[in-house]
PDB file of C-alpha atoms in Angstrom:
ATOM      1  CA  MET G  28     -10.117 -24.322 -72.740  1.00 52.00           C
ATOM      2  CA  LYS G  29      -8.327 -20.958 -72.715  1.00 52.00           C
ATOM      3  CA  LEU G  30     -11.558 -19.289 -71.608  1.00 52.00           C
ATOM      4  CA  LYS G  31     -11.919 -21.817 -68.767  1.00 53.00           C
ATOM      5  CA  HIS G  32      -8.349 -21.136 -67.577  1.00 55.00           C
ATOM      6  CA  LEU G  33      -8.969 -17.392 -67.791  1.00 52.00           C
ATOM      7  CA  LEU G  34     -12.145 -17.609 -65.686  1.00 51.00           C
ATOM      8  CA  THR G  35     -10.374 -19.827 -63.155  1.00 57.00           C
ATOM      9  CA  GLY G  36      -7.560 -17.263 -62.872  1.00 55.00           C
ATOM     10  CA  ILE G  37     -10.060 -14.424 -62.366  1.00 52.00           C
ATOM     11  CA  ILE G  38     -11.921 -16.333 -59.635  1.00 52.00           C
ATOM     12  CA  MET G  39      -8.680 -17.215 -57.831  1.00 57.00           C
ATOM     13  CA  ALA G  40      -7.483 -13.621 -58.007  1.00 53.00           C
ATOM     14  CA  ALA G  41     -10.799 -12.367 -56.651  1.00 53.00           C
ATOM     15  CA  ALA G  42     -10.680 -14.894 -53.808  1.00 52.00           C
ATOM     16  CA  PHE G  43      -7.130 -13.827 -52.965  1.00 48.00           C
ATOM     17  CA  THR G  44      -8.192 -10.160 -52.950  1.00 51.00           C
ATOM     18  CA  VAL G  45     -11.113 -10.870 -50.603  1.00 46.00           C
ATOM     19  CA  SER G  46      -8.930 -13.004 -48.357  1.00 48.00           C
ATOM     20  CA  SER G  47      -6.293 -10.278 -48.238  1.00 48.00           C
ATOM     21  CA  ALA G  48      -8.919  -7.665 -47.441  1.00 48.00           C
ATOM     22  CA  LEU G  49     -10.156  -9.729 -44.532  1.00 47.00           C
ATOM     23  CA  THR G  50      -6.699  -9.910 -42.952  1.00 47.00           C
ATOM     24  CA  VAL G  51      -5.913  -6.166 -42.892  1.00 52.00           C
ATOM     25  CA  PHE G  52      -8.122  -5.387 -39.906  1.00 56.00           C
ATOM     26  CA  ALA G  53      -5.956  -4.762 -36.862  1.00 63.00           C
ATOM     27  CA  ALA G  54      -7.019  -5.511 -33.310  1.00 71.00           C
ATOM     28  CA  PRO G  55      -7.672  -2.243 -31.454  1.00 82.00           C
ATOM     29  CA  ALA G  56      -5.367  -1.200 -28.629  1.00 86.00           C
ATOM     30  CA  LYS G  57      -6.839  -1.767 -25.162  1.00 89.00           C
ATOM     31  CA  GLY G  58      -6.322   0.010 -21.854  1.00 91.00           C
ATOM     32  CA  ARG G  59      -7.565  -0.319 -18.282  1.00 89.00           C
ATOM     33  CA  PHE G  60      -7.126   1.351 -14.909  1.00 89.00           C
ATOM     34  CA  GLU G  61      -5.835  -0.922 -12.139  1.00 85.00           C
ATOM     35  CA  GLU G  62      -5.699   1.197  -8.992  1.00 83.00           C
ATOM     36  CA  VAL G  63      -6.382   4.736  -7.804  1.00 83.00           C
ATOM     37  CA  THR G  64      -4.769   5.809  -4.534  1.00 81.00           C
ATOM     38  CA  SER G  65      -4.285   9.077  -2.659  1.00 81.00           C
ATOM     39  CA  GLN G  66      -1.068   9.620  -4.619  1.00 87.00           C
ATOM     40  CA  THR G  67      -1.151   7.696  -7.913  1.00 90.00           C
ATOM     41  CA  ILE G  68      -3.255   6.319 -10.750  1.00 92.00           C
ATOM     42  CA  SER G  69      -2.029   3.106 -12.337  1.00 92.00           C
ATOM     43  CA  GLY G  70      -3.101   0.904 -15.230  1.00 92.00           C
ATOM     44  CA  TRP G  71      -1.994  -0.618 -18.507  1.00 94.00           C
ATOM     45  CA  ALA G  72      -2.340  -0.320 -22.291  1.00 94.00           C
ATOM     46  CA  TYR G  73      -1.639  -3.025 -24.852  1.00 93.00           C
ATOM     47  CA  ASP G  74      -1.861  -3.648 -28.594  1.00 92.00           C
ATOM     48  CA  SER G  75      -1.752  -7.330 -29.610  1.00 90.00           C
ATOM     49  CA  ASP G  76      -0.513  -6.351 -33.088  1.00 90.00           C
ATOM     50  CA  GLU G  77       2.531  -4.665 -31.487  1.00 90.00           C
ATOM     51  CA  PRO G  78       3.019  -6.887 -28.415  1.00 90.00           C
ATOM     52  CA  ASP G  79       6.342  -5.342 -27.332  1.00 91.00           C
ATOM     53  CA  GLN G  80       5.521  -1.703 -28.110  1.00 92.00           C
ATOM     54  CA  ALA G  81       4.989   0.780 -25.256  1.00 92.00           C
ATOM     55  CA  LEU G  82       1.853   2.802 -26.075  1.00 94.00           C
ATOM     56  CA  ASN G  83       0.982   6.376 -25.149  1.00 94.00           C
ATOM     57  CA  VAL G  84      -2.070   6.830 -22.957  1.00 95.00           C
ATOM     58  CA  HIS G  85      -4.225   9.909 -22.346  1.00 95.00           C
ATOM     59  CA  ILE G  86      -5.575  10.528 -18.825  1.00 96.00           C
ATOM     60  CA  VAL G  87      -8.206  13.169 -18.034  1.00 95.00           C
ATOM     61  CA  ILE G  88      -9.571  14.010 -14.575  1.00 94.00           C
ATOM     62  CA  LYS G  89     -12.794  15.995 -14.197  1.00 91.00           C
ATOM     63  CA  LYS G  90     -14.808  17.217 -11.231  1.00 87.00           C
ATOM     64  CA  GLU G  91     -17.985  15.133 -11.192  1.00 81.00           C
ATOM     65  CA  THR G  92     -20.390  17.920 -10.209  1.00 78.00           C
ATOM     66  CA  THR G  93     -19.253  20.524 -12.761  1.00 82.00           C
ATOM     67  CA  GLY G  94     -17.371  18.585 -15.438  1.00 84.00           C
ATOM     68  CA  GLU G  95     -14.426  20.944 -14.898  1.00 89.00           C
ATOM     69  CA  GLU G  96     -11.186  19.454 -16.209  1.00 92.00           C
ATOM     70  CA  VAL G  97      -8.463  19.569 -13.580  1.00 93.00           C
ATOM     71  CA  LEU G  98      -5.823  17.367 -15.227  1.00 94.00           C
ATOM     72  CA  ASN G  99      -5.021  16.411 -18.806  1.00 95.00           C
ATOM     73  CA  GLU G 100      -1.942  14.236 -19.124  1.00 94.00           C
ATOM     74  CA  ARG G 101      -0.283  12.027 -21.740  1.00 95.00           C
ATOM     75  CA  LEU G 102       2.296   9.443 -20.738  1.00 95.00           C
ATOM     76  CA  SER G 103       3.922   6.242 -21.932  1.00 95.00           C
ATOM     77  CA  ALA G 104       2.718   2.850 -20.731  1.00 94.00           C
ATOM     78  CA  GLY G 105       6.121   1.152 -20.556  1.00 93.00           C
ATOM     79  CA  GLU G 106       6.435  -0.113 -16.967  1.00 95.00           C
ATOM     80  CA  PHE G 107       6.906  -3.819 -16.362  1.00 95.00           C
ATOM     81  CA  ARG G 108       3.948  -5.695 -14.828  1.00 91.00           C
ATOM     82  CA  LYS G 109       4.396  -9.373 -14.015  1.00 91.00           C
ATOM     83  CA  ASN G 110       0.640  -9.964 -14.203  1.00 88.00           C
ATOM     84  CA  LEU G 111       0.650  -8.668 -17.776  1.00 91.00           C
ATOM     85  CA  LEU G 112       3.530 -10.977 -18.687  1.00 91.00           C
ATOM     86  CA  ASP G 113       1.688 -13.882 -17.053  1.00 90.00           C
ATOM     87  CA  ASP G 114      -1.394 -12.958 -19.119  1.00 88.00           C
ATOM     88  CA  ARG G 115       0.791 -13.135 -22.243  1.00 89.00           C
ATOM     89  CA  LYS G 116       0.558  -9.453 -22.987  1.00 90.00           C
ATOM     90  CA  GLY G 117       3.798  -9.107 -24.896  1.00 89.00           C
ATOM     91  CA  ASN G 118       6.901  -8.562 -22.777  1.00 93.00           C
ATOM     92  CA  GLY G 119       4.839  -7.249 -19.874  1.00 92.00           C
ATOM     93  CA  ASN G 120       6.187  -3.694 -20.267  1.00 95.00           C
ATOM     94  CA  HIS G 121       2.779  -2.068 -20.685  1.00 95.00           C
ATOM     95  CA  GLY G 122       1.996  -0.521 -17.309  1.00 94.00           C
ATOM     96  CA  PHE G 123       1.841   3.134 -16.313  1.00 96.00           C
ATOM     97  CA  THR G 124       1.789   5.119 -13.071  1.00 95.00           C
ATOM     98  CA  LEU G 125       0.691   8.740 -12.886  1.00 95.00           C
ATOM     99  CA  ASN G 126       1.466  10.798  -9.765  1.00 94.00           C
ATOM    100  CA  VAL G 127      -1.485  12.973  -8.740  1.00 93.00           C
ATOM    101  CA  ASP G 128      -1.597  15.875  -6.285  1.00 92.00           C
ATOM    102  CA  TRP G 129      -5.234  15.503  -5.276  1.00 88.00           C
ATOM    103  CA  ALA G 130      -4.941  18.219  -2.631  1.00 87.00           C
ATOM    104  CA  SER G 131      -4.395  20.834  -5.336  1.00 91.00           C
ATOM    105  CA  PHE G 132      -7.835  20.064  -6.816  1.00 89.00           C
ATOM    106  CA  GLY G 133      -9.863  20.671  -3.653  1.00 86.00           C
ATOM    107  CA  ASP G 134     -12.485  18.496  -1.965  1.00 84.00           C
ATOM    108  CA  GLY G 135     -14.934  16.681  -4.229  1.00 82.00           C
ATOM    109  CA  VAL G 136     -15.589  13.605  -6.306  1.00 82.00           C
ATOM    110  CA  TYR G 137     -13.497  13.284  -9.457  1.00 87.00           C
ATOM    111  CA  VAL G 138     -14.053  11.177 -12.577  1.00 87.00           C
ATOM    112  CA  ILE G 139     -10.950   9.615 -14.101  1.00 90.00           C
ATOM    113  CA  GLU G 140     -11.085   8.787 -17.829  1.00 91.00           C
ATOM    114  CA  GLY G 141      -8.424   7.092 -19.932  1.00 92.00           C
ATOM    115  CA  SER G 142      -7.846   6.358 -23.607  1.00 93.00           C
ATOM    116  CA  VAL G 143      -5.259   4.792 -25.891  1.00 93.00           C
ATOM    117  CA  ASP G 144      -5.136   5.571 -29.614  1.00 89.00           C
ATOM    118  CA  GLY G 145      -8.443   7.419 -29.228  1.00 87.00           C
ATOM    119  CA  ARG G 146     -10.156   4.342 -27.759  1.00 88.00           C
ATOM    120  CA  ALA G 147     -11.623   4.724 -24.242  1.00 89.00           C
ATOM    121  CA  PHE G 148     -10.385   2.485 -21.451  1.00 88.00           C
ATOM    122  CA  SER G 149     -12.665  -0.399 -20.527  1.00 77.00           C
ATOM    123  CA  ASN G 150     -13.277   1.142 -17.090  1.00 78.00           C
ATOM    124  CA  THR G 151     -13.722   4.654 -15.753  1.00 78.00           C
ATOM    125  CA  ARG G 152     -12.777   5.340 -12.147  1.00 82.00           C
ATOM    126  CA  THR G 153     -13.842   7.861  -9.521  1.00 81.00           C
ATOM    127  CA  TYR G 154     -11.950   9.261  -6.561  1.00 83.00           C
ATOM    128  CA  THR G 155     -13.307  11.094  -3.523  1.00 80.00           C
ATOM    129  CA  ASN G 156     -10.884  13.787  -2.367  1.00 80.00           C
ATOM    130  CA  GLY G 157     -11.290  15.132   1.154  1.00 71.00           C
ATOM    131  CA  THR G 158     -13.433  13.889   4.004  1.00 62.00           C
ATOM    132  CA  PRO G 159     -16.848  12.437   3.131  1.00 59.00           C
ATOM    133  CA  GLU G 160     -18.499  15.191   5.186  1.00 57.00           C
ATOM    134  CA  ALA G 161     -16.761  17.891   3.151  1.00 57.00           C
ATOM    135  CA  VAL G 162     -17.683  16.222  -0.154  1.00 58.00           C
ATOM    136  CA  MET G 163     -21.322  15.614   0.672  1.00 59.00           C
ATOM    137  CA  GLU G 164     -23.793  18.436   0.088  1.00 54.00           C
ATOM    138  CA  PRO G 165     -25.713  19.632   3.196  1.00 52.00           C
ATOM    139  CA  ASP G 166     -29.355  18.648   3.519  1.00 50.00           C
ATOM    140  CA  ALA G 167     -31.428  21.495   2.094  1.00 43.00           C
ATOM    141  CA  ALA G 168     -34.039  21.362   4.853  1.00 44.00           C
ATOM    142  CA  SER G 169     -31.759  21.180   7.880  1.00 48.00           C
ATOM    143  CA  SER G 170     -28.567  22.716   6.426  1.00 48.00           C
ATOM    144  CA  THR G 171     -26.613  20.046   8.307  1.00 54.00           C
ATOM    145  CA  VAL G 172     -24.468  17.219   7.097  1.00 56.00           C
ATOM    146  CA  PRO G 173     -25.703  13.762   8.247  1.00 66.00           C
ATOM    147  CA  GLN G 174     -23.310  11.544  10.158  1.00 83.00           C
ATOM    148  CA  LEU G 175     -21.387   9.012   8.108  1.00 86.00           C
ATOM    149  CA  GLN G 176     -20.147   5.609   9.173  1.00 88.00           C
ATOM    150  CA  SER G 177     -17.572   3.864   7.004  1.00 89.00           C
ATOM    151  CA  LEU G 178     -18.569   0.325   6.035  1.00 91.00           C
ATOM    152  CA  GLY G 179     -15.186  -0.321   4.452  1.00 89.00           C
ATOM    153  CA  ILE G 180     -14.204  -1.206   0.908  1.00 89.00           C
ATOM    154  CA  PHE G 181     -16.868  -2.791  -1.318  1.00 92.00           C
ATOM    155  CA  LYS G 182     -16.768  -4.032  -4.893  1.00 91.00           C
ATOM    156  CA  THR G 183     -19.133  -1.846  -6.942  1.00 92.00           C
ATOM    157  CA  THR G 184     -20.586  -2.666 -10.350  1.00 92.00           C
ATOM    158  CA  GLY G 185     -23.367  -1.246 -12.500  1.00 92.00           C
ATOM    159  CA  TYR G 186     -26.664  -2.576 -13.847  1.00 94.00           C
ATOM    160  CA  CYS G 187     -29.582  -1.209 -15.866  1.00 93.00           C
ATOM    161  CA  PRO G 188     -33.185  -2.153 -16.771  1.00 93.00           C
ATOM    162  CA  CYS G 189     -32.175  -4.047 -19.938  1.00 92.00           C
ATOM    163  CA  LYS G 190     -32.931  -7.779 -20.225  1.00 89.00           C
ATOM    164  CA  SER G 191     -29.236  -8.638 -20.019  1.00 88.00           C
ATOM    165  CA  CYS G 192     -28.916  -6.984 -16.609  1.00 90.00           C
ATOM    166  CA  SER G 193     -32.375  -7.305 -15.055  1.00 88.00           C
ATOM    167  CA  GLY G 194     -34.155 -10.048 -17.004  1.00 87.00           C
ATOM    168  CA  SER G 195     -37.917  -9.529 -16.879  1.00 87.00           C
ATOM    169  CA  TRP G 196     -37.705  -7.287 -13.807  1.00 88.00           C
ATOM    170  CA  GLY G 197     -36.788  -4.159 -15.758  1.00 89.00           C
ATOM    171  CA  ARG G 198     -37.013  -1.199 -13.361  1.00 91.00           C
ATOM    172  CA  HIS G 199     -38.969  -3.154 -10.714  1.00 92.00           C
ATOM    173  CA  THR G 200     -36.923  -3.860  -7.600  1.00 94.00           C
ATOM    174  CA  SER G 201     -37.165  -6.704  -5.093  1.00 92.00           C
ATOM    175  CA  THR G 202     -38.666  -4.302  -2.532  1.00 93.00           C
ATOM    176  CA  GLY G 203     -41.445  -3.149  -4.891  1.00 93.00           C
ATOM    177  CA  THR G 204     -40.027   0.259  -5.766  1.00 93.00           C
ATOM    178  CA  VAL G 205     -39.137   1.579  -9.229  1.00 94.00           C
ATOM    179  CA  ALA G 206     -35.377   1.709  -9.751  1.00 93.00           C
ATOM    180  CA  THR G 207     -33.992   5.190 -10.381  1.00 92.00           C
ATOM    181  CA  ALA G 208     -30.514   6.295 -11.463  1.00 91.00           C
ATOM    182  CA  ARG G 209     -28.430   8.049  -8.768  1.00 90.00           C
ATOM    183  CA  HIS G 210     -30.800   6.591  -6.170  1.00 94.00           C
ATOM    184  CA  THR G 211     -31.168   2.803  -6.370  1.00 95.00           C
ATOM    185  CA  ILE G 212     -28.571   0.213  -5.431  1.00 96.00           C
ATOM    186  CA  ALA G 213     -28.784  -3.569  -5.224  1.00 96.00           C
ATOM    187  CA  VAL G 214     -27.222  -5.114  -2.126  1.00 96.00           C
ATOM    188  CA  ASP G 215     -26.875  -8.278  -0.140  1.00 95.00           C
ATOM    189  CA  PRO G 216     -29.487  -7.481   2.571  1.00 94.00           C
ATOM    190  CA  SER G 217     -27.636  -9.637   5.096  1.00 95.00           C
ATOM    191  CA  VAL G 218     -24.755  -7.155   4.808  1.00 95.00           C
ATOM    192  CA  VAL G 219     -26.578  -3.897   3.935  1.00 95.00           C
ATOM    193  CA  PRO G 220     -30.227  -3.925   5.087  1.00 95.00           C
ATOM    194  CA  TYR G 221     -32.960  -2.732   2.720  1.00 95.00           C
ATOM    195  CA  GLY G 222     -33.731   0.952   3.162  1.00 94.00           C
ATOM    196  CA  SER G 223     -30.175   1.869   4.195  1.00 94.00           C
ATOM    197  CA  LYS G 224     -28.846   5.171   2.880  1.00 94.00           C
ATOM    198  CA  ILE G 225     -25.391   4.539   1.424  1.00 93.00           C
ATOM    199  CA  MET G 226     -22.956   7.163   0.163  1.00 91.00           C
ATOM    200  CA  ILE G 227     -20.670   6.112  -2.691  1.00 89.00           C
ATOM    201  CA  ASN G 228     -18.284   8.684  -4.141  1.00 83.00           C
ATOM    202  CA  GLY G 229     -20.348  11.573  -2.830  1.00 81.00           C
ATOM    203  CA  THR G 230     -23.747  10.318  -4.020  1.00 87.00           C
ATOM    204  CA  VAL G 231     -26.313   8.981  -1.546  1.00 91.00           C
ATOM    205  CA  TYR G 232     -28.205   5.878  -2.692  1.00 94.00           C
ATOM    206  CA  THR G 233     -30.960   3.786  -1.159  1.00 95.00           C
ATOM    207  CA  ALA G 234     -30.607   0.013  -0.767  1.00 95.00           C
ATOM    208  CA  GLU G 235     -33.836  -1.236  -2.362  1.00 95.00           C
ATOM    209  CA  ASP G 236     -32.879  -4.046  -4.720  1.00 95.00           C
ATOM    210  CA  LYS G 237     -31.066  -7.388  -4.710  1.00 93.00           C
ATOM    211  CA  GLY G 238     -29.193  -8.848  -7.647  1.00 84.00           C
ATOM    212  CA  GLY G 239     -28.697 -12.532  -8.342  1.00 83.00           C
ATOM    213  CA  GLY G 240     -24.918 -12.091  -8.346  1.00 88.00           C
ATOM    214  CA  VAL G 241     -24.706  -9.621  -5.456  1.00 94.00           C
ATOM    215  CA  ARG G 242     -23.173 -11.382  -2.493  1.00 94.00           C
ATOM    216  CA  GLY G 243     -21.320 -10.087   0.561  1.00 94.00           C
ATOM    217  CA  ARG G 244     -19.397  -6.823   0.195  1.00 94.00           C
ATOM    218  CA  HIS G 245     -20.723  -6.088  -3.286  1.00 95.00           C
ATOM    219  CA  ILE G 246     -23.019  -3.259  -4.377  1.00 96.00           C
ATOM    220  CA  ASP G 247     -24.654  -2.964  -7.799  1.00 96.00           C
ATOM    221  CA  ILE G 248     -25.449   0.637  -8.790  1.00 95.00           C
ATOM    222  CA  PHE G 249     -28.475   1.274 -11.014  1.00 95.00           C
ATOM    223  CA  TYR G 250     -28.016   3.211 -14.282  1.00 93.00           C
ATOM    224  CA  ASP G 251     -30.518   4.212 -16.934  1.00 91.00           C
ATOM    225  CA  THR G 252     -28.597   2.643 -19.841  1.00 91.00           C
ATOM    226  CA  HIS G 253     -26.466  -0.426 -20.416  1.00 91.00           C
ATOM    227  CA  ALA G 254     -23.624   1.734 -21.770  1.00 88.00           C
ATOM    228  CA  GLU G 255     -23.476   3.610 -18.464  1.00 87.00           C
ATOM    229  CA  SER G 256     -23.503   0.416 -16.432  1.00 88.00           C
ATOM    230  CA  LYS G 257     -20.689  -1.078 -18.528  1.00 85.00           C
ATOM    231  CA  HIS G 258     -18.788   2.185 -18.293  1.00 82.00           C
ATOM    232  CA  HIS G 259     -18.792   1.864 -14.504  1.00 83.00           C
ATOM    233  CA  GLY G 260     -16.932  -1.430 -14.754  1.00 83.00           C
ATOM    234  CA  VAL G 261     -15.720  -3.021 -11.524  1.00 86.00           C
ATOM    235  CA  GLN G 262     -14.414  -0.706  -8.835  1.00 87.00           C
ATOM    236  CA  ASN G 263     -13.269  -1.120  -5.255  1.00 86.00           C
ATOM    237  CA  THR G 264     -14.645   1.816  -3.310  1.00 85.00           C
ATOM    238  CA  GLU G 265     -15.081   2.859   0.312  1.00 87.00           C
ATOM    239  CA  VAL G 266     -18.773   3.186   1.119  1.00 90.00           C
ATOM    240  CA  PHE G 267     -20.489   4.991   3.988  1.00 92.00           C
ATOM    241  CA  LEU G 268     -23.710   4.425   5.894  1.00 93.00           C
ATOM    242  CA  VAL G 269     -25.607   7.727   6.160  1.00 91.00           C
ATOM    243  CA  ARG G 270     -27.182   8.269   9.573  1.00 82.00           C
ATOM    244  CA  ALA G 271     -29.819  10.972  10.130  1.00 68.00           C
TER     245      ALA G 271
END
């Protein structure tokens, strides 16, 4: 009987140890950019294990063409955001706003990366500084910059040849071409006709695909990998029609 009680005690202790071990994992802190303007970058950072704690975020801005780092800033995410409070993110004091002097960086396309506690934000943003004509590289053959016509602000997302994004289509597009990164975009052809040359953040793409969820003012940008497409996230970007 004593042996039975001893074994029962050992089993209960082991179960308690396992149960305790399973509860020590903390939810990772999360961060996201909300808006990038000509003067500021805003977003939020939140840790569900410390719902009322203002976290420190790390913002890095790099020039897209060279990877040159032009800004490296750390700041506290402690501004009140009603939408965060409504989403039950603690007391709502988890926003941040960073003032940016884009003019000091020169014309170009810039990549904005963020992290909190060493964990990357769920979305990376880009910003085009200067006029589209100044940002765009001249055509090598003609040494002239094509004319650009603004089509306004579009929602842009990313997709890749994986089954999750493209099903059985893979790299095959709806126009019969092979999708290529930094070249192919999926569009709503009633808004952007197939074959159109579209400039997004300094890169010129060709409208040659159509996604099942692409409707209206929405453009899906093709990437080689799923990680890259997820990294793009959802952005609201001004797009330009390139005219020869």
